[in-house]
Short mmCIF file of C-alpha atoms and ligand atoms in Angstrom, two decimals:
data_model
loop_
_atom_site.label_atom_id
_atom_site.label_comp_id
_atom_site.label_asym_id
_atom_site.label_seq_id
_atom_site.Cartn_x
_atom_site.Cartn_y
_atom_site.Cartn_z
CA MET A 1373 100.04 119.60 39.97
CA ASP A 1374 101.06 118.00 43.24
CA GLU A 1375 97.49 117.72 44.46
CA LEU A 1376 97.09 114.94 47.04
CA ALA A 1377 95.65 111.75 45.59
CA ILE A 1378 93.07 111.68 48.38
CA LEU A 1379 91.84 115.06 47.05
CA GLY A 1380 91.75 113.88 43.45
CA GLY A 1381 95.44 114.17 42.35
CA GLU A 1382 97.69 111.57 40.76
CA PRO A 1383 99.09 108.86 43.10
CA ALA A 1384 102.85 109.10 43.73
CA VAL A 1385 103.34 105.32 43.40
CA PRO A 1386 101.97 104.22 40.02
CA GLU A 1387 99.65 101.25 39.99
CA GLY A 1388 101.44 97.98 39.21
CA MET A 1389 104.81 99.17 40.55
CA LEU A 1390 104.71 96.99 43.67
CA GLN A 1391 105.46 93.28 43.33
CA PRO A 1392 104.36 90.44 45.60
CA TRP A 1393 106.59 89.11 48.37
CA PRO A 1394 108.55 86.87 48.27
CA PRO A 1395 110.03 86.64 44.76
CA ILE A 1396 109.60 83.12 43.37
CA SER A 1397 112.44 81.62 41.33
CA ASP A 1398 113.33 78.34 39.65
CA LEU A 1399 115.07 77.29 42.85
CA ASP A 1400 111.75 77.47 44.75
CA ARG A 1401 110.04 75.49 41.98
CA GLU A 1402 112.79 72.85 41.94
CA TYR A 1403 112.85 72.33 45.74
CA VAL A 1404 109.09 72.40 46.19
CA MET A 1405 108.37 70.07 43.25
CA ALA A 1406 111.03 67.59 44.40
CA SER A 1407 109.40 67.50 47.83
CA LEU A 1408 105.95 67.13 46.29
CA GLU A 1409 107.09 64.19 44.17
CA SER A 1410 108.77 62.48 47.12
CA ASP A 1411 107.00 60.23 49.60
CA ARG A 1412 107.86 62.34 52.67
CA HIS A 1413 105.22 64.93 53.42
CA THR A 1414 105.36 65.17 57.19
CA PHE A 1415 108.64 66.01 58.94
CA GLY A 1416 111.04 65.01 56.15
CA PRO A 1417 114.56 65.48 54.80
CA ASN A 1418 113.92 69.11 53.87
CA CYS A 1419 113.02 69.81 57.49
CA THR A 1420 116.29 68.32 58.74
CA LYS A 1421 118.22 70.23 56.07
CA LEU A 1422 116.45 73.49 56.89
CA GLU A 1423 117.42 73.04 60.54
CA GLU A 1424 121.08 72.44 59.62
CA GLU A 1425 121.21 75.28 57.13
CA PHE A 1426 119.46 77.80 59.37
CA ALA A 1427 121.62 76.88 62.38
CA ALA A 1428 124.72 77.40 60.21
CA TRP A 1429 123.38 80.68 58.79
CA ASN A 1430 122.56 82.14 62.19
CA GLY A 1431 125.48 80.63 64.11
CA ASN A 1432 123.58 78.37 66.53
CA LYS A 1433 124.41 74.84 67.68
CA TYR A 1434 120.82 73.56 67.57
CA ALA A 1435 117.76 74.42 65.53
CA VAL A 1436 114.27 72.90 65.54
CA THR A 1437 111.89 73.78 62.73
CA THR A 1438 108.31 74.51 63.73
CA ASN A 1439 104.98 75.26 62.09
CA SER A 1440 105.06 78.88 63.38
CA GLY A 1441 107.07 81.45 65.28
CA THR A 1442 104.41 81.28 67.97
CA ALA A 1443 105.10 77.55 68.46
CA ALA A 1444 108.84 78.26 68.77
CA LEU A 1445 108.10 80.93 71.40
CA HIS A 1446 106.01 78.53 73.47
CA MET A 1447 108.78 75.94 73.20
CA ALA A 1448 111.22 78.58 74.47
CA VAL A 1449 109.10 79.36 77.53
CA ALA A 1450 108.76 75.66 78.35
CA ALA A 1451 112.38 74.76 77.57
CA THR A 1452 113.84 77.48 79.81
CA GLY A 1453 112.07 75.89 82.77
CA CYS A 1454 109.32 78.47 83.31
CA GLY A 1455 106.49 76.73 85.13
CA CYS A 1456 103.12 77.23 86.74
CA GLY A 1457 102.81 80.64 88.38
CA ASP A 1458 106.23 81.94 87.38
CA HIS A 1459 106.49 85.51 86.15
CA VAL A 1460 108.00 86.36 82.78
CA ILE A 1461 108.98 89.90 81.81
CA VAL A 1462 107.72 91.04 78.41
CA PRO A 1463 107.55 94.31 76.46
CA ALA A 1464 104.24 96.20 76.54
CA TYR A 1465 104.26 96.55 72.76
CA SER A 1466 104.71 93.61 70.39
CA TRP A 1467 102.82 90.93 68.53
CA SER A 1468 100.30 89.19 70.82
CA SER A 1469 102.07 85.83 70.76
CA SER A 1470 105.30 87.35 72.15
CA VAL A 1471 103.27 87.31 75.37
CA THR A 1472 100.49 84.74 75.03
CA CYS A 1473 103.28 82.11 74.81
CA VAL A 1474 103.81 82.85 78.51
CA ILE A 1475 100.20 82.10 79.39
CA HIS A 1476 100.35 78.93 77.30
CA HIS A 1477 102.76 77.58 79.88
CA ASN A 1478 100.71 78.71 82.87
CA CYS A 1479 103.06 81.58 83.65
CA LEU A 1480 102.11 85.23 84.08
CA PRO A 1481 103.40 88.07 81.92
CA VAL A 1482 104.76 91.17 83.64
CA PHE A 1483 104.82 94.07 81.19
CA VAL A 1484 107.61 96.63 80.87
CA ASP A 1485 107.27 99.83 78.87
CA ILE A 1486 109.29 100.42 75.70
CA ASP A 1487 111.92 103.00 74.83
CA TYR A 1488 110.45 105.50 72.34
CA GLU A 1489 113.57 105.85 70.24
CA THR A 1490 114.27 102.14 69.66
CA MET A 1491 110.66 100.87 70.17
CA ASN A 1492 112.16 97.96 72.13
CA ILE A 1493 111.81 97.05 75.81
CA ASP A 1494 113.39 99.77 77.96
CA PRO A 1495 116.23 98.10 79.92
CA ALA A 1496 116.12 100.91 82.50
CA LYS A 1497 112.61 99.79 83.50
CA ILE A 1498 113.24 96.03 83.76
CA GLU A 1499 114.63 95.76 87.28
CA ALA A 1500 111.60 97.44 88.85
CA ALA A 1501 109.42 94.73 87.28
CA ILE A 1502 111.36 91.78 88.71
CA THR A 1503 109.53 89.83 91.44
CA PRO A 1504 110.63 86.81 93.50
CA ARG A 1505 108.76 84.64 90.97
CA THR A 1506 110.41 86.07 87.84
CA ARG A 1507 112.11 83.35 85.80
CA ALA A 1508 112.74 84.85 82.40
CA ILE A 1509 112.73 87.91 80.16
CA ILE A 1510 111.29 87.76 76.64
CA VAL A 1511 113.09 90.27 74.48
CA VAL A 1512 111.54 91.26 71.14
CA HIS A 1513 113.81 92.75 68.47
CA LEU A 1514 110.95 94.82 67.16
CA HIS A 1515 110.73 95.70 63.48
CA GLY A 1516 114.27 94.39 62.94
CA LEU A 1517 116.27 96.50 65.39
CA ALA A 1518 117.97 94.42 68.08
CA ALA A 1519 117.17 95.22 71.69
CA ASP A 1520 119.99 96.38 73.96
CA MET A 1521 121.25 92.85 74.65
CA GLU A 1522 124.31 93.79 76.71
CA ALA A 1523 122.20 95.73 79.20
CA ILE A 1524 119.51 93.05 79.29
CA LEU A 1525 121.97 90.15 79.75
CA ASP A 1526 123.65 92.06 82.56
CA ILE A 1527 120.32 92.37 84.41
CA ALA A 1528 119.49 88.73 83.69
CA ARG A 1529 122.84 87.52 85.06
CA ARG A 1530 122.48 89.53 88.25
CA HIS A 1531 118.96 88.19 88.91
CA ASP A 1532 119.50 84.66 87.57
CA LEU A 1533 116.91 85.01 84.80
CA LYS A 1534 116.70 83.21 81.47
CA VAL A 1535 116.58 85.31 78.32
CA ILE A 1536 114.36 84.36 75.38
CA GLU A 1537 114.76 86.29 72.13
CA ASP A 1538 111.75 86.85 69.88
CA CYS A 1539 113.54 87.19 66.54
CA CYS A 1540 110.39 86.75 64.45
CA GLN A 1541 111.00 90.11 62.73
CA ALA A 1542 114.76 90.27 63.07
CA HIS A 1543 116.47 87.71 60.80
CA GLY A 1544 120.05 88.87 60.35
CA ALA A 1545 119.82 91.88 62.70
CA MET A 1546 122.98 92.35 64.76
CA VAL A 1547 124.27 94.13 67.82
CA GLY A 1548 127.90 94.27 68.90
CA GLY A 1549 128.83 92.27 65.78
CA ARG A 1550 126.64 89.33 66.83
CA LYS A 1551 123.43 88.14 65.23
CA VAL A 1552 120.20 88.08 67.19
CA GLY A 1553 119.27 84.61 68.34
CA THR A 1554 122.82 83.98 69.61
CA TRP A 1555 122.61 86.24 72.69
CA GLY A 1556 119.95 84.72 74.92
CA ASP A 1557 119.35 81.18 76.18
CA CYS A 1558 117.20 80.45 73.13
CA ALA A 1559 115.27 82.22 70.41
CA ALA A 1560 112.31 82.00 68.05
CA PHE A 1561 112.11 82.97 64.38
CA SER A 1562 109.04 83.14 62.14
CA PHE A 1563 108.89 82.18 58.46
CA ASN A 1564 105.37 83.52 57.95
CA GLN A 1565 104.76 85.31 54.65
CA ASN A 1566 105.04 88.76 56.25
CA LYS A 1567 108.56 88.08 57.54
CA CYS A 1568 112.01 88.50 55.97
CA LEU A 1569 112.21 84.74 55.35
CA CYS A 1570 108.99 83.23 54.03
CA SER A 1571 107.98 79.60 53.76
CA GLY A 1572 104.25 80.34 53.81
CA GLU A 1573 103.93 79.61 57.50
CA GLY A 1574 106.70 78.16 59.66
CA GLY A 1575 109.35 79.01 62.19
CA MET A 1576 112.54 77.98 63.94
CA PHE A 1577 113.61 77.48 67.53
CA VAL A 1578 117.36 77.94 68.10
CA THR A 1579 119.67 77.48 71.07
CA ASP A 1580 123.27 76.61 71.92
CA ASP A 1581 122.27 74.76 75.11
CA GLN A 1582 121.83 71.01 74.83
CA ALA A 1583 119.43 70.65 77.78
CA ILE A 1584 117.22 73.47 76.50
CA TYR A 1585 117.30 71.90 73.05
CA GLU A 1586 116.17 68.52 74.38
CA ARG A 1587 113.31 70.01 76.40
CA ALA A 1588 112.19 72.03 73.39
CA ARG A 1589 112.17 68.92 71.17
CA GLN A 1590 109.92 67.21 73.67
CA VAL A 1591 107.36 70.02 73.74
CA TRP A 1592 107.55 70.12 69.94
CA SER A 1593 106.45 66.56 69.24
CA PHE A 1594 103.85 65.06 71.60
CA GLY A 1595 106.08 65.04 74.68
CA GLU A 1596 108.19 62.30 73.16
CA THR A 1597 111.92 62.07 73.77
CA ARG A 1598 112.80 60.68 70.34
CA THR A 1599 112.75 62.79 67.20
CA PRO A 1600 110.73 61.70 64.16
CA VAL A 1601 113.94 60.51 62.45
CA GLU A 1602 114.70 58.05 65.25
CA SER A 1603 112.65 54.96 66.03
CA ARG A 1604 109.85 56.39 68.13
CA ASP A 1605 108.25 54.75 71.15
CA TYR A 1606 105.11 56.94 70.94
CA HIS A 1607 105.21 57.66 74.66
CA ALA A 1608 104.33 61.06 76.14
CA TYR A 1609 107.01 61.61 78.78
CA ALA A 1610 105.73 65.12 79.43
CA LEU A 1611 103.09 67.50 78.12
CA GLY A 1612 103.77 68.08 74.45
CA TRP A 1613 102.16 69.72 71.46
CA MET A 1614 102.45 69.19 67.71
CA TYR A 1615 104.62 72.02 66.53
CA ARG A 1616 106.53 70.21 63.77
CA ASN A 1617 107.08 71.63 60.32
CA ASN A 1618 106.33 69.68 57.13
CA ASP A 1619 108.56 68.83 54.18
CA LEU A 1620 106.91 71.00 51.49
CA THR A 1621 107.06 74.12 53.61
CA ALA A 1622 110.64 73.41 54.59
CA ALA A 1623 111.61 72.92 50.93
CA PHE A 1624 110.21 76.38 50.14
CA GLY A 1625 112.01 77.80 53.19
CA ARG A 1626 115.35 76.31 52.10
CA ALA A 1627 115.09 77.84 48.64
CA GLN A 1628 114.30 81.24 50.18
CA LEU A 1629 117.06 80.91 52.80
CA ALA A 1630 119.56 80.54 49.94
CA ARG A 1631 118.68 84.15 48.97
CA LEU A 1632 118.19 85.63 52.45
CA ASP A 1633 121.51 87.50 52.54
CA ASP A 1634 120.68 89.10 49.19
CA TYR A 1635 117.20 90.02 50.43
CA LEU A 1636 118.64 91.67 53.53
CA GLN A 1637 121.12 93.63 51.42
CA THR A 1638 118.23 94.93 49.28
CA GLN A 1639 116.38 96.02 52.44
CA ARG A 1640 119.44 97.93 53.65
CA GLU A 1641 119.82 99.70 50.32
CA ASN A 1642 116.16 100.66 50.14
CA ALA A 1643 116.12 101.84 53.74
CA ALA A 1644 119.14 104.04 53.01
CA VAL A 1645 117.24 105.65 50.12
CA LEU A 1646 114.17 106.24 52.30
CA LEU A 1647 116.24 107.71 55.15
CA GLN A 1648 118.02 110.01 52.75
CA GLN A 1649 114.87 111.12 50.91
CA LEU A 1650 112.88 111.73 54.09
CA GLN A 1651 115.54 113.30 56.29
CA ASP A 1652 114.29 116.89 56.10
CA VAL A 1653 110.55 116.30 56.10
CA PRO A 1654 108.99 118.20 59.03
CA GLY A 1655 106.71 116.10 61.19
CA LEU A 1656 108.48 112.77 60.65
CA ILE A 1657 110.37 110.89 63.33
CA LEU A 1658 112.45 108.45 61.30
CA PRO A 1659 113.63 105.04 62.54
CA THR A 1660 117.12 104.89 64.03
CA GLU A 1661 120.02 102.49 63.78
CA PRO A 1662 122.15 103.33 66.84
CA PRO A 1663 125.94 102.86 66.64
CA GLY A 1664 126.87 99.19 67.05
CA PHE A 1665 123.49 97.97 65.75
CA VAL A 1666 122.70 96.50 62.33
CA HIS A 1667 119.01 96.91 61.52
CA ASN A 1668 117.49 94.37 59.12
CA TRP A 1669 114.82 96.90 58.00
CA TYR A 1670 111.98 94.41 58.34
CA ASN A 1671 109.58 97.28 58.93
CA PHE A 1672 110.45 100.91 58.22
CA THR A 1673 108.52 102.54 61.05
CA ILE A 1674 107.87 106.26 61.15
CA ARG A 1675 106.26 108.23 63.97
CA ILE A 1676 104.43 111.51 63.43
CA ASP A 1677 105.63 114.45 65.50
CA MET A 1678 102.19 115.86 66.34
CA GLN A 1679 103.61 119.07 67.80
CA ALA A 1680 105.68 119.77 64.69
CA ILE A 1681 102.62 119.49 62.46
CA GLY A 1682 100.50 121.57 64.85
CA TRP A 1683 97.96 118.87 65.71
CA ASP A 1684 96.60 118.91 69.25
CA GLY A 1685 93.72 116.48 68.78
CA ALA A 1686 93.89 112.74 69.47
CA PRO A 1687 97.17 111.57 67.88
CA ALA A 1688 95.71 108.33 66.51
CA ARG A 1689 93.05 110.27 64.56
CA MET A 1690 95.61 112.38 62.72
CA ARG A 1691 97.73 109.26 62.15
CA ASP A 1692 94.75 107.40 60.70
CA ALA A 1693 93.94 110.31 58.38
CA VAL A 1694 97.58 110.47 57.23
CA LEU A 1695 97.49 106.73 56.60
CA LYS A 1696 94.46 107.09 54.32
CA ALA A 1697 96.18 109.90 52.44
CA LEU A 1698 99.32 107.75 52.08
CA ASN A 1699 97.36 104.74 50.87
CA ALA A 1700 95.64 106.96 48.29
CA GLU A 1701 99.14 107.86 47.05
CA GLY A 1702 99.80 104.14 46.55
CA VAL A 1703 102.12 104.00 49.60
CA PRO A 1704 101.42 100.65 51.29
CA ALA A 1705 101.80 101.99 54.81
CA THR A 1706 99.92 100.34 57.66
CA VAL A 1707 99.41 100.63 61.38
CA TRP A 1708 101.35 97.64 62.63
CA GLN A 1709 99.62 97.29 66.00
CA ARG A 1710 96.84 99.55 67.27
CA TRP A 1711 96.72 98.03 70.74
CA ILE A 1712 99.39 97.98 73.37
CA LEU A 1713 99.46 94.48 74.80
CA PRO A 1714 98.24 95.10 78.38
CA ALA A 1715 95.10 96.73 76.90
CA MET A 1716 94.15 93.60 74.93
CA THR A 1717 91.06 91.76 76.11
CA VAL A 1718 92.86 88.53 76.99
CA PHE A 1719 94.93 90.42 79.60
CA GLN A 1720 92.12 92.71 80.80
CA ALA A 1721 89.42 90.04 81.07
CA ARG A 1722 91.93 87.35 82.10
CA ASN A 1723 89.91 84.96 79.98
CA ALA A 1724 92.68 82.54 78.96
CA TYR A 1725 91.61 79.19 80.45
CA GLY A 1726 88.37 80.10 82.20
CA GLN A 1727 87.95 80.63 85.97
CA GLY A 1728 90.54 83.41 85.73
CA CYS A 1729 93.36 80.89 85.16
CA PRO A 1730 96.30 81.05 85.02
CA TRP A 1731 96.14 84.35 86.98
CA SER A 1732 93.93 82.92 89.71
CA CYS A 1733 95.73 79.59 89.99
CA PRO A 1734 96.47 78.80 93.67
CA TYR A 1735 100.17 78.27 92.87
CA THR A 1736 100.39 81.71 91.34
CA GLU A 1737 101.82 84.80 92.92
CA GLN A 1738 98.91 87.15 92.28
CA LEU A 1739 99.44 90.21 90.15
CA PRO A 1740 97.39 93.42 90.25
CA PRO A 1741 95.25 94.08 87.14
CA TYR A 1742 97.21 95.35 84.15
CA ASP A 1743 96.72 99.11 83.82
CA PRO A 1744 97.41 100.33 80.27
CA ALA A 1745 98.16 103.78 81.72
CA ASP A 1746 101.37 102.31 83.18
CA PHE A 1747 102.82 102.11 79.66
CA PRO A 1748 102.62 105.65 78.26
CA VAL A 1749 105.57 105.29 75.89
CA ALA A 1750 104.12 102.19 74.23
CA GLN A 1751 100.79 104.01 73.89
CA ARG A 1752 102.39 107.09 72.38
CA HIS A 1753 104.29 104.91 69.92
CA SER A 1754 101.17 102.94 68.99
CA ASP A 1755 99.12 106.11 68.44
CA THR A 1756 101.68 107.96 66.32
CA HIS A 1757 103.28 105.30 64.13
CA PHE A 1758 102.84 103.89 60.67
CA GLY A 1759 105.14 101.49 58.91
CA MET A 1760 106.02 99.72 55.70
CA THR A 1761 107.48 96.33 54.90
CA THR A 1762 107.12 95.23 51.27
CA PRO A 1763 108.38 98.38 49.51
CA LEU A 1764 111.80 97.78 51.09
CA ARG A 1765 111.98 94.16 50.04
CA ALA A 1766 113.18 92.39 46.93
CA PRO A 1767 112.48 92.60 44.07
CA HIS A 1768 111.98 96.33 44.72
CA GLY A 1769 114.88 98.64 44.05
CA PRO A 1770 115.60 102.31 44.71
CA ASP A 1771 112.97 103.44 42.18
CA VAL A 1772 110.25 102.04 44.45
CA ALA A 1773 111.86 103.54 47.55
CA ARG A 1774 111.98 106.93 45.80
CA ALA A 1775 108.34 106.72 44.69
CA VAL A 1776 107.26 105.80 48.21
CA ALA A 1777 109.33 108.65 49.67
CA LYS A 1778 107.72 111.01 47.18
CA GLY A 1779 104.26 109.96 48.37
CA ILE A 1780 105.22 110.55 52.00
CA ARG A 1781 106.78 113.95 51.22
CA LYS A 1782 103.68 114.94 49.29
CA VAL A 1783 101.31 114.12 52.15
CA PHE A 1784 103.42 115.84 54.78
CA SER A 1785 103.96 118.98 52.72
CA SER A 1786 100.16 119.36 52.38
CA ILE A 1787 99.24 118.03 55.79
CA HIS A 1788 97.30 121.20 56.66
CA LYS A 1789 94.93 120.33 53.79
CA LEU A 1790 93.83 117.07 55.43
CA ASP A 1791 90.36 117.38 56.90
CA VAL A 1792 90.69 114.68 59.54
CA ASP A 1793 86.99 114.48 60.42
CA GLU A 1794 86.01 114.27 56.78
CA ILE A 1795 88.62 111.60 55.96
CA LEU A 1796 87.69 109.40 58.93
CA LYS A 1797 83.94 109.85 58.52
CA GLU A 1798 83.42 106.55 56.73
CA GLY A 1799 85.28 104.66 59.45
C1 PLP B 2289 105.05 87.25 63.49
C2 PLP B 2289 105.50 87.39 64.88
C3 PLP B 2289 105.33 86.36 65.80
C4 PLP B 2289 104.58 85.10 65.48
O1 PLP B 2289 105.09 84.39 64.40
P1 PLP B 2289 104.10 83.37 63.63
O2 PLP B 2289 104.99 82.61 62.72
O3 PLP B 2289 103.10 84.22 62.90
O4 PLP B 2289 103.46 82.52 64.66
C5 PLP B 2289 105.81 86.53 67.07
N1 PLP B 2289 106.45 87.66 67.43
C6 PLP B 2289 106.63 88.68 66.58
C7 PLP B 2289 107.35 89.90 67.04
C8 PLP B 2289 106.15 88.59 65.28
O5 PLP B 2289 106.29 89.62 64.43
#
């Protein structure tokens, strides 16, 4: 009766139960159509409004809307004064652009391992990674749980380092009663479709520091000092890019932002159902929300306790087999990131700009090759995890969370039936 779907049983999540993200309402249609019918399709009034509204929502003085979270991260590296050959501390596990933004400004990333419980950079390992050339720390609030900002800011203050927050997954997450993006010197958000706030593509740079804001604006629009709403002189005062957002996208983002608090509430409710329904399942290591932290439940990330399920083969193989069994149940679980960052080709081959640059630049303090073995916690996390995003999000309610939990319980209660070699045979 409860035969696994991968072995021919009925899926736990019925087909058609899951809805696309994000929900589209009349507000989206109204804002987007009004923008479409206007004559402002580049950086327009919706962009300015989105900046004002997002700054007010998050509690920042300044906000600059961008065409991606990656652009906002590069602006952050540049605006905090990191320059050629400087070292920037980064977590060993994140999205690639949390770290490639450092190379984009001719600086070198120095990786620090993560903490297994929180999945975020391990503050206890940061000081050992500081060199005389270290200028900044990039903190990623991974999967929607804030990093330990008090500990990180304490280290940064003692070593005179800037702190950049990668909030691309963490809209609305809090620690110590404060939202992410208000702790460091500046921060980057993403509005890509996979994130908690979607405008298709897009992002936001935020800061409370006027000088950082002005430098970021310059990087953002061709190195000019005047914004597109002022009378421009079309002069590149410094190296700039074209990271601006456009009016249609911003209109969509504004309509979604109006519902963001409701979306986050839905995620909390669905996460609570999942945590409750999965609490006693042997073999699962559930995500945590330590005291003083407010998770935004961007990604509900579970690790498999390989010992508890009696698996002594390669962890990633069992995880991949479990994933296939979950997907067969209709559970939209995925591996978020199979590679720890230092193992990625760009960092191993040092192939960023050719000739080994920026690592081999004469103004650079040379670093030894990155050895993935130096980051065993990140590796263990990567090999044992799977996660989910959309089942927690609006318009899904507790019925979806319960169906998903049922699928996970089903697979783990019959885990001994999974023939890993057979399941992975097709690749
Ligand atoms: C998505 C993401 C980014 C990049 O955002 P884009 O808008 O896709 O450029 C950066 N960091 C993290 C942690 C992300 O999840």
